Tab-separated table of C-alpha atoms and ligand atoms in Angstrom:
chain	number	residue	atom	x	y	z
A	1	UNK	CA	70.578	-3.625	-65.390
A	2	UNK	CA	69.837	-0.871	-62.947
A	3	UNK	CA	66.173	0.083	-63.113
A	4	UNK	CA	64.606	3.553	-63.040
A	5	UNK	CA	64.204	4.992	-59.562
A	6	UNK	CA	60.629	5.157	-58.310
A	7	UNK	CA	60.372	6.761	-54.877
A	8	UNK	CA	57.472	5.861	-52.608
A	9	UNK	CA	54.729	8.415	-51.971
A	10	UNK	CA	55.380	9.767	-48.485
A	11	UNK	CA	53.750	12.356	-46.292
A	12	UNK	CA	56.537	14.778	-45.420
A	13	UNK	CA	56.038	16.277	-41.969
A	14	UNK	CA	59.633	16.845	-40.990
A	15	UNK	CA	61.801	19.975	-41.129
A	16	UNK	CA	61.792	19.988	-44.949
A	17	UNK	CA	61.496	19.048	-47.703
A	18	UNK	CA	57.736	19.286	-47.344
A	19	UNK	CA	55.105	17.702	-49.599
A	20	UNK	CA	55.309	19.228	-53.053
A	21	UNK	CA	52.087	20.342	-54.685
A	22	UNK	CA	51.495	18.194	-57.831
A	23	UNK	CA	51.032	21.399	-59.833
A	24	UNK	CA	54.672	22.214	-59.074
A	25	UNK	CA	55.893	18.775	-60.159
A	26	UNK	CA	53.886	19.124	-63.347
A	27	UNK	CA	55.385	22.567	-64.028
A	28	UNK	CA	58.829	21.069	-63.618
A	29	UNK	CA	58.248	18.512	-66.343
A	30	UNK	CA	57.538	21.165	-69.007
A	31	UNK	CA	60.017	21.480	-71.907
A	32	UNK	CA	63.475	22.715	-71.065
A	33	UNK	CA	64.356	25.892	-72.972
A	34	UNK	CA	67.546	27.929	-73.079
A	35	UNK	CA	68.294	30.039	-70.032
A	36	UNK	CA	68.760	33.068	-72.305
A	37	UNK	CA	65.630	32.339	-74.375
A	38	UNK	CA	63.426	35.470	-74.458
A	39	UNK	CA	60.519	33.432	-73.049
A	40	UNK	CA	62.707	32.303	-70.169
A	41	UNK	CA	63.893	35.834	-69.494
A	42	UNK	CA	60.260	36.913	-69.292
A	43	UNK	CA	59.605	34.171	-66.756
A	44	UNK	CA	62.597	35.406	-64.704
A	45	UNK	CA	61.136	38.903	-64.584
A	46	UNK	CA	57.804	37.522	-63.371
A	47	UNK	CA	59.662	35.479	-60.796
A	48	UNK	CA	61.271	38.599	-59.337
A	49	UNK	CA	57.856	40.191	-58.894
A	50	UNK	CA	56.492	37.026	-57.309
A	51	UNK	CA	59.456	36.875	-54.930
A	52	UNK	CA	58.904	40.484	-53.889
A	53	UNK	CA	55.339	39.527	-53.041
A	54	UNK	CA	56.448	36.471	-51.054
A	55	UNK	CA	59.055	38.511	-49.152
A	56	UNK	CA	56.639	41.469	-48.889
A	57	UNK	CA	59.128	43.970	-50.178
A	58	UNK	CA	59.759	46.277	-53.093
A	59	UNK	CA	63.548	45.824	-53.079
A	60	UNK	CA	64.837	45.698	-56.615
A	61	UNK	CA	67.089	42.721	-55.927
A	62	UNK	CA	64.904	39.657	-55.413
A	63	UNK	CA	66.137	36.485	-57.083
A	64	UNK	CA	66.742	32.799	-56.454
A	65	UNK	CA	70.330	31.652	-55.936
A	66	UNK	CA	70.909	28.460	-57.951
A	67	UNK	CA	71.542	26.223	-54.943
A	68	UNK	CA	69.800	25.331	-51.659
A	69	UNK	CA	69.190	27.531	-48.612
A	70	UNK	CA	72.753	27.140	-47.363
A	71	UNK	CA	73.968	28.861	-50.539
A	72	UNK	CA	71.574	31.731	-49.844
A	73	UNK	CA	73.110	32.015	-46.392
A	74	UNK	CA	76.576	32.029	-47.889
A	75	UNK	CA	75.546	34.589	-50.546
A	76	UNK	CA	74.563	37.034	-47.807
A	77	UNK	CA	77.746	36.536	-45.793
A	78	UNK	CA	80.367	36.452	-48.541
A	79	UNK	CA	78.946	39.536	-50.234
A	80	UNK	CA	78.528	41.698	-47.134
A	81	UNK	CA	81.290	40.569	-44.806
A	82	UNK	CA	84.910	41.535	-45.431
A	83	UNK	CA	88.104	40.495	-43.625
A	84	UNK	CA	88.420	42.386	-40.348
A	85	UNK	CA	84.691	43.135	-40.013
A	86	UNK	CA	82.801	42.502	-36.802
A	87	UNK	CA	79.459	40.693	-37.008
A	88	UNK	CA	77.042	40.127	-34.144
A	89	UNK	CA	75.610	36.623	-34.545
A	90	UNK	CA	72.619	35.401	-32.564
A	91	UNK	CA	72.603	31.698	-31.840
A	92	UNK	CA	69.631	29.825	-30.404
A	93	UNK	CA	69.962	26.630	-32.426
A	94	UNK	CA	71.846	24.908	-35.241
A	95	UNK	CA	71.605	27.570	-37.919
A	96	UNK	CA	73.041	30.435	-35.856
A	97	UNK	CA	76.112	28.211	-35.487
A	98	UNK	CA	76.439	28.008	-39.252
A	99	UNK	CA	76.268	31.803	-39.433
A	100	UNK	CA	79.224	31.994	-37.050
A	101	UNK	CA	81.137	29.589	-39.267
A	102	UNK	CA	80.369	31.759	-42.301
A	103	UNK	CA	81.628	34.916	-40.553
A	104	UNK	CA	84.884	33.199	-39.569
A	105	UNK	CA	85.442	31.877	-43.078
A	106	UNK	CA	85.063	35.448	-44.386
A	107	UNK	CA	88.002	36.424	-42.150
A	108	UNK	CA	85.760	38.465	-39.878
A	109	UNK	CA	85.111	38.342	-36.135
A	110	UNK	CA	81.803	36.971	-34.842
A	111	UNK	CA	80.458	38.367	-31.571
A	112	UNK	CA	78.095	35.712	-30.270
A	113	UNK	CA	74.799	36.383	-28.519
A	114	UNK	CA	73.697	32.998	-27.250
A	115	UNK	CA	70.289	31.890	-26.123
A	116	UNK	CA	69.007	28.598	-24.874
A	117	UNK	CA	67.963	26.162	-27.620
A	118	UNK	CA	64.186	26.368	-27.785
A	119	UNK	CA	63.954	30.060	-26.944
A	120	UNK	CA	63.627	33.120	-29.167
A	121	UNK	CA	66.624	35.438	-29.536
A	122	UNK	CA	66.663	37.749	-26.495
A	123	UNK	CA	66.275	41.300	-27.814
A	124	UNK	CA	67.798	42.804	-24.645
A	125	UNK	CA	70.967	40.743	-24.968
A	126	UNK	CA	71.265	41.863	-28.577
A	127	UNK	CA	70.885	45.487	-27.534
A	128	UNK	CA	73.681	45.047	-24.970
A	129	UNK	CA	75.919	43.497	-27.615
A	130	UNK	CA	75.232	46.349	-30.041
A	131	UNK	CA	76.076	48.881	-27.331
A	132	UNK	CA	79.246	47.033	-26.346
A	133	UNK	CA	80.359	46.750	-29.996
A	134	UNK	CA	79.773	50.095	-31.690
A	135	UNK	CA	82.117	49.006	-34.493
A	136	UNK	CA	79.913	46.042	-35.475
A	137	UNK	CA	78.837	46.192	-39.100
A	138	UNK	CA	76.144	43.518	-39.245
A	139	UNK	CA	73.600	41.819	-37.007
A	140	UNK	CA	72.808	38.264	-38.161
A	141	UNK	CA	69.968	36.131	-36.857
A	142	UNK	CA	67.591	33.314	-37.762
A	143	UNK	CA	63.933	34.328	-37.915
A	144	UNK	CA	62.557	30.780	-37.697
A	145	UNK	CA	64.983	28.343	-36.031
A	146	UNK	CA	64.053	25.012	-37.612
A	147	UNK	CA	66.217	23.010	-35.218
A	148	UNK	CA	64.049	23.998	-32.236
A	149	UNK	CA	60.809	25.538	-33.538
A	150	UNK	CA	61.472	28.987	-32.035
A	151	UNK	CA	60.427	32.226	-33.737
A	152	UNK	CA	62.381	35.404	-33.055
A	153	UNK	CA	61.154	38.980	-33.296
A	154	UNK	CA	62.687	39.993	-36.616
A	155	UNK	CA	60.972	43.366	-36.591
A	156	UNK	CA	62.364	44.386	-33.180
A	157	UNK	CA	65.843	43.047	-33.984
A	158	UNK	CA	65.965	44.961	-37.279
A	159	UNK	CA	64.864	48.150	-35.538
A	160	UNK	CA	67.660	47.769	-32.998
A	161	UNK	CA	70.218	47.101	-35.706
A	162	UNK	CA	69.191	50.204	-37.621
A	163	UNK	CA	69.408	52.325	-34.493
A	164	UNK	CA	73.006	51.125	-34.086
A	165	UNK	CA	73.861	51.622	-37.739
A	166	UNK	CA	74.158	47.902	-38.478
A	167	UNK	CA	72.940	45.964	-41.480
A	168	UNK	CA	70.920	42.796	-40.884
A	169	UNK	CA	71.405	39.349	-42.378
A	170	UNK	CA	68.244	37.341	-41.750
A	171	UNK	CA	67.609	33.625	-42.257
A	172	UNK	CA	63.998	33.191	-43.380
A	173	UNK	CA	64.394	29.692	-44.808
A	174	UNK	CA	61.577	28.296	-42.699
A	175	UNK	CA	59.569	31.473	-42.143
A	176	UNK	CA	58.923	32.459	-45.783
A	177	UNK	CA	55.304	31.586	-46.564
A	178	UNK	CA	54.671	30.035	-43.146
A	179	UNK	CA	54.414	32.954	-40.734
A	180	UNK	CA	54.345	36.733	-40.842
A	181	UNK	CA	57.408	38.110	-42.636
A	182	UNK	CA	57.474	41.695	-43.920
A	183	UNK	CA	60.939	42.330	-45.277
A	184	UNK	CA	60.220	45.842	-46.564
A	185	UNK	CA	58.191	47.163	-43.650
A	186	UNK	CA	60.614	45.704	-41.119
A	187	UNK	CA	63.598	47.015	-43.078
A	188	UNK	CA	65.575	43.756	-43.236
A	189	UNK	CA	68.714	44.103	-45.374
A	190	UNK	CA	70.017	40.775	-46.657
A	191	UNK	CA	67.457	38.020	-46.491
A	192	UNK	CA	67.708	34.450	-47.712
A	193	UNK	CA	65.260	31.586	-47.822
A	194	UNK	CA	64.701	28.119	-49.264
A	195	UNK	CA	62.196	26.514	-51.584
A	196	UNK	CA	61.517	23.216	-49.813
A	197	UNK	CA	60.024	24.435	-46.550
A	198	UNK	CA	56.837	26.544	-46.520
A	199	UNK	CA	56.886	27.245	-50.253
A	200	UNK	CA	56.506	23.472	-50.700
A	201	UNK	CA	58.642	23.492	-53.799
A	202	UNK	CA	61.388	21.047	-54.694
A	203	UNK	CA	64.721	21.670	-52.925
A	204	UNK	CA	67.619	23.320	-54.706
A	205	UNK	CA	67.008	27.065	-54.866
A	206	UNK	CA	67.464	29.866	-52.385
A	207	UNK	CA	65.440	33.049	-52.863
A	208	UNK	CA	67.295	36.127	-51.625
A	209	UNK	CA	66.480	39.802	-51.425
A	210	UNK	CA	68.788	42.737	-50.616
A	211	UNK	CA	67.944	46.298	-49.595
A	212	UNK	CA	69.498	49.228	-51.461
A	213	UNK	CA	71.587	49.891	-48.357
A	214	UNK	CA	73.001	46.365	-48.451
A	215	UNK	CA	73.639	46.516	-52.205
A	216	UNK	CA	75.626	49.721	-51.759
A	217	UNK	CA	77.881	47.887	-49.315
A	218	UNK	CA	78.347	45.038	-51.811
A	219	UNK	CA	79.215	47.468	-54.604
A	220	UNK	CA	81.754	49.358	-52.487
A	221	UNK	CA	83.730	46.454	-51.115
A	222	UNK	CA	87.456	46.817	-50.488
A	223	UNK	CA	88.167	43.172	-51.354
A	224	UNK	CA	86.781	40.951	-54.094
A	225	UNK	CA	84.117	38.516	-52.897
A	226	UNK	CA	86.101	35.304	-52.288
A	227	UNK	CA	83.443	33.137	-53.959
A	228	UNK	CA	83.244	33.529	-57.718
A	229	UNK	CA	79.922	31.682	-58.001
A	230	UNK	CA	78.132	33.656	-55.296
A	231	UNK	CA	79.573	37.115	-56.080
A	232	UNK	CA	76.464	39.245	-56.592
A	233	UNK	CA	78.434	41.748	-58.655
A	234	UNK	CA	78.716	38.945	-61.239
A	235	UNK	CA	75.414	37.123	-60.649
A	236	UNK	CA	73.491	40.358	-61.210
A	237	UNK	CA	74.820	40.451	-64.769
A	238	UNK	CA	72.371	37.588	-65.311
A	239	UNK	CA	69.584	38.289	-62.804
A	240	UNK	CA	69.890	42.071	-62.455
A	241	UNK	CA	67.411	44.478	-63.964
A	242	UNK	CA	68.091	46.877	-66.796
A	243	UNK	CA	71.267	45.310	-68.181
A	244	UNK	CA	71.579	42.692	-70.865
A	245	UNK	CA	71.396	39.138	-69.589
A	246	UNK	CA	74.915	37.811	-69.661
A	247	UNK	CA	75.870	34.195	-69.165
A	248	UNK	CA	77.109	33.582	-65.639
A	249	UNK	CA	76.122	29.966	-65.042
A	250	UNK	CA	73.431	27.799	-66.599
A	251	UNK	CA	70.308	28.481	-64.588
A	252	UNK	CA	68.511	25.358	-63.306
A	253	UNK	CA	65.769	25.939	-65.852
A	254	UNK	CA	63.162	23.365	-64.802
A	255	UNK	CA	63.684	23.932	-61.090
A	256	UNK	CA	62.955	27.590	-61.758
A	257	UNK	CA	59.669	26.617	-63.447
A	258	UNK	CA	58.863	24.820	-60.205
A	259	UNK	CA	59.590	27.864	-58.062
A	260	UNK	CA	57.585	30.068	-60.395
A	261	UNK	CA	54.592	27.741	-59.959
A	262	UNK	CA	55.060	27.600	-56.169
A	263	UNK	CA	55.013	31.391	-56.035
A	264	UNK	CA	51.966	31.578	-58.304
A	265	UNK	CA	50.240	29.186	-55.875
A	266	UNK	CA	51.195	31.420	-52.951
A	267	UNK	CA	49.823	34.449	-54.744
A	268	UNK	CA	46.582	32.619	-55.561
A	269	UNK	CA	46.087	31.700	-51.911
A	270	UNK	CA	47.133	35.121	-50.641
A	271	UNK	CA	50.098	35.348	-48.280
A	272	UNK	CA	48.047	36.364	-45.232
A	273	UNK	CA	45.771	33.380	-45.852
A	274	UNK	CA	48.818	31.117	-45.982
A	275	UNK	CA	50.021	32.480	-42.624
A	276	UNK	CA	46.548	31.955	-41.128
A	277	UNK	CA	46.358	28.417	-42.475
A	278	UNK	CA	49.657	27.497	-40.816
A	279	UNK	CA	48.438	28.958	-37.505
A	280	UNK	CA	45.110	27.137	-37.698
A	281	UNK	CA	46.546	23.664	-38.308
A	282	UNK	CA	49.248	24.244	-35.721
A	283	UNK	CA	46.509	24.885	-33.139
A	284	UNK	CA	44.875	21.546	-33.983
A	285	UNK	CA	48.174	19.647	-33.907
A	286	UNK	CA	49.015	21.291	-30.598
A	287	UNK	CA	45.648	20.280	-29.129
A	288	UNK	CA	46.370	16.699	-30.203
A	289	UNK	CA	49.898	16.598	-28.797
A	290	UNK	CA	48.777	18.105	-25.514
A	291	UNK	CA	45.932	15.579	-25.220
A	292	UNK	CA	48.516	12.849	-25.792
A	293	UNK	CA	50.682	14.325	-23.037
A	294	UNK	CA	53.577	15.422	-25.267
A	295	UNK	CA	55.304	18.661	-24.269
A	296	UNK	CA	56.460	21.414	-26.595
A	297	UNK	CA	60.123	22.423	-26.431
A	298	UNK	CA	59.389	26.120	-27.075
A	299	UNK	CA	57.271	28.214	-24.701
A	300	UNK	CA	53.917	29.425	-26.009
A	301	UNK	CA	54.283	32.795	-27.710
A	302	UNK	CA	57.695	31.939	-29.201
A	303	UNK	CA	56.505	28.911	-31.199
A	304	UNK	CA	56.581	28.535	-34.943
A	305	UNK	CA	53.312	27.154	-36.298
A	306	UNK	CA	55.178	25.387	-39.109
A	307	UNK	CA	57.702	23.504	-36.949
A	308	UNK	CA	56.510	21.743	-33.825
A	309	UNK	CA	59.248	20.323	-31.595
A	310	UNK	CA	57.974	18.013	-28.852
A	311	UNK	CA	59.892	16.138	-26.187
A	312	UNK	CA	60.213	12.386	-26.718
A	313	UNK	CA	58.483	10.541	-23.859
A	314	UNK	CA	60.809	8.779	-21.443
A	315	UNK	CA	61.821	5.230	-22.308
A	316	UNK	CA	60.844	5.555	-25.955
A	317	UNK	CA	63.372	4.760	-28.635
A	318	UNK	CA	63.512	7.749	-30.975
A	319	UNK	CA	64.677	6.044	-34.168
A	320	UNK	CA	62.378	3.027	-33.756
A	321	UNK	CA	59.321	5.260	-33.643
A	322	UNK	CA	60.356	7.245	-36.700
A	323	UNK	CA	61.133	4.056	-38.616
A	324	UNK	CA	57.712	2.621	-37.846
A	325	UNK	CA	55.986	5.838	-38.872
A	326	UNK	CA	57.873	5.720	-42.162
A	327	UNK	CA	57.359	2.061	-42.958
A	328	UNK	CA	53.816	1.607	-41.602
A	329	UNK	CA	52.346	5.012	-42.436
A	330	UNK	CA	54.667	6.437	-45.108
A	331	UNK	CA	54.970	9.359	-42.721
A	332	UNK	CA	58.192	11.268	-42.169
A	333	UNK	CA	58.712	13.340	-39.049
A	334	UNK	CA	62.027	14.938	-38.104
A	335	UNK	CA	64.599	13.898	-35.520
A	336	UNK	CA	66.279	16.324	-33.146
A	337	UNK	CA	69.380	18.170	-34.362
A	338	UNK	CA	72.552	19.072	-32.485
A	339	UNK	CA	71.944	19.540	-28.764
A	340	UNK	CA	68.389	18.213	-29.162
A	341	UNK	CA	69.312	14.999	-31.011
A	342	UNK	CA	67.525	12.015	-29.467
A	343	UNK	CA	65.505	14.302	-27.197
A	344	UNK	CA	62.831	15.735	-29.482
A	345	UNK	CA	60.795	15.106	-32.581
A	346	UNK	CA	60.233	17.902	-35.033
A	347	UNK	CA	56.877	17.790	-36.724
A	348	UNK	CA	56.610	20.118	-39.676
A	349	UNK	CA	53.408	21.648	-40.988
A	350	UNK	CA	54.904	23.343	-43.982
A	351	UNK	CA	53.189	24.671	-47.070
A	352	UNK	CA	51.220	22.057	-48.984
A	353	UNK	CA	51.753	19.573	-46.126
A	354	UNK	CA	49.982	21.901	-43.722
A	355	UNK	CA	46.423	20.574	-43.888
A	356	UNK	CA	43.772	18.849	-41.805
A	357	UNK	CA	44.330	15.395	-43.288
A	358	UNK	CA	47.999	15.466	-42.358
A	359	UNK	CA	47.344	16.722	-38.838
A	360	UNK	CA	44.842	13.930	-38.154
A	361	UNK	CA	46.976	11.283	-39.894
A	362	UNK	CA	50.069	12.246	-37.942
A	363	UNK	CA	48.297	12.308	-34.581
A	364	UNK	CA	46.578	8.986	-35.280
A	365	UNK	CA	49.815	7.358	-36.426
A	366	UNK	CA	51.895	8.639	-33.518
A	367	UNK	CA	49.182	7.680	-31.038
A	368	UNK	CA	49.008	4.143	-32.444
A	369	UNK	CA	52.759	3.568	-32.680
A	370	UNK	CA	53.545	5.025	-29.264
A	371	UNK	CA	50.745	3.032	-27.617
A	372	UNK	CA	51.894	-0.146	-29.304
A	373	UNK	CA	55.426	0.426	-28.040
A	374	UNK	CA	54.150	0.863	-24.492
A	375	UNK	CA	54.994	4.556	-24.203
A	376	UNK	CA	53.512	6.478	-21.317
A	377	UNK	CA	51.076	8.683	-23.215
A	378	UNK	CA	47.386	9.434	-22.863
A	379	UNK	CA	46.369	7.097	-25.663
A	380	UNK	CA	43.325	7.437	-27.870
A	381	UNK	CA	42.644	11.126	-27.269
A	382	UNK	CA	44.793	13.066	-29.698
A	383	UNK	CA	42.686	12.824	-32.849
A	384	UNK	CA	39.489	13.760	-31.036
A	385	UNK	CA	41.229	16.749	-29.398
A	386	UNK	CA	42.393	17.996	-32.799
A	387	UNK	CA	38.911	17.537	-34.279
A	388	UNK	CA	37.410	19.459	-31.367
A	389	UNK	CA	39.896	22.245	-32.051
A	390	UNK	CA	38.840	22.333	-35.715
A	391	UNK	CA	35.155	22.421	-34.698
A	392	UNK	CA	35.935	25.457	-32.558
A	393	UNK	CA	37.588	27.180	-35.508
A	394	UNK	CA	34.645	26.789	-37.903
B	401	LIG	C1	66.756	24.218	-43.935
B	401	LIG	C2	67.402	25.435	-43.366
B	401	LIG	C3	68.590	25.968	-43.886
B	401	LIG	C4	69.389	25.300	-44.953
B	401	LIG	O1	68.707	25.128	-46.125
B	401	LIG	P1	69.188	23.997	-47.172
B	401	LIG	O2	68.232	24.151	-48.286
B	401	LIG	O3	69.085	22.703	-46.430
B	401	LIG	O4	70.576	24.307	-47.547
B	401	LIG	C5	69.063	27.133	-43.328
B	401	LIG	N1	68.433	27.741	-42.316
B	401	LIG	C6	67.295	27.251	-41.783
B	401	LIG	C7	66.635	27.982	-40.662
B	401	LIG	C8	66.750	26.083	-42.299
B	401	LIG	O5	65.632	25.581	-41.778
């Protein structure tokens, strides 16, 4: 007979999922109730308020799509983009490429603004593209590019878009909860995120928020949204405010308890404190990597604190190192994606996983494994460098 599945306890320091706070797992195991139960509906209303806090916005539409981050991405594109539209898409890593794919599948034309993998989106190039394409309807970009660890200037990009009468679609899957993100103040229009990165919740939901401006566009479409499941005009019959809650699909009840708890945790900590915490532990991890002689992919000033991509030292076998970290230390770090596959490691410091113990454990483990495999690193220094950094912060 097949036995129950009992996963090992790992430390998750890759590109997501990140370590889940036990309070969230406990919340998830509470009794399942109906998704139209008055108590559940009350929880949904609280959730919308908590999401507005996390996104730092007062937009009326703030809700979780019942599927992972990729479904949030698709929700933004299929609802805003119509056949024949022109969309400026910034690509500086894997996820910009998926945006392009989304635009094409909506029957629209993507205008690509490409930047080197590992760099932020170049605001000047975007301005040129907006000038050259006055008929563009939307500017789409990734705030925190998880494939490289680069952070782009969402505020400046949104300002530019507004000046050129464009809406923005912004990927905040990795930025939400991990670094400064002010959806309302920056005037972002259609924003999607994920639960398993810096919110440290279980995977499977995608918080989204839409500005009034963006919602107007959705309501005045010429064509029906091609996806029935993601059509906001229908989904809002369940999640929207004011109306009666109508059945659209069965909400993932217990996963929503988990997100509610994750957002309560964020509120308890205070969002600015969460941003500061990510910055602080990133500084210590950086001190350790630099002492070890590992180089960051992204130039200083464009780096995400929550996703640290470092170049794999020459002669070291990527997969062998990651396997040893997993089997000997129960530690997961991320491999390179796309153009960076085999060239970099991506070390996440996301949400609950972003703490001193993990920073020191990861540096100690990588130092030991790399030394043992004969890699050319400055061995035995990383942990002390991180501790010195922490001493300086106190
Ligand atoms: C993880 C991620 C996604 C996709 O989220 P899933 O939950 O894996 O579907 C999209 N964009 C970025 C920037 C991500 O890091």
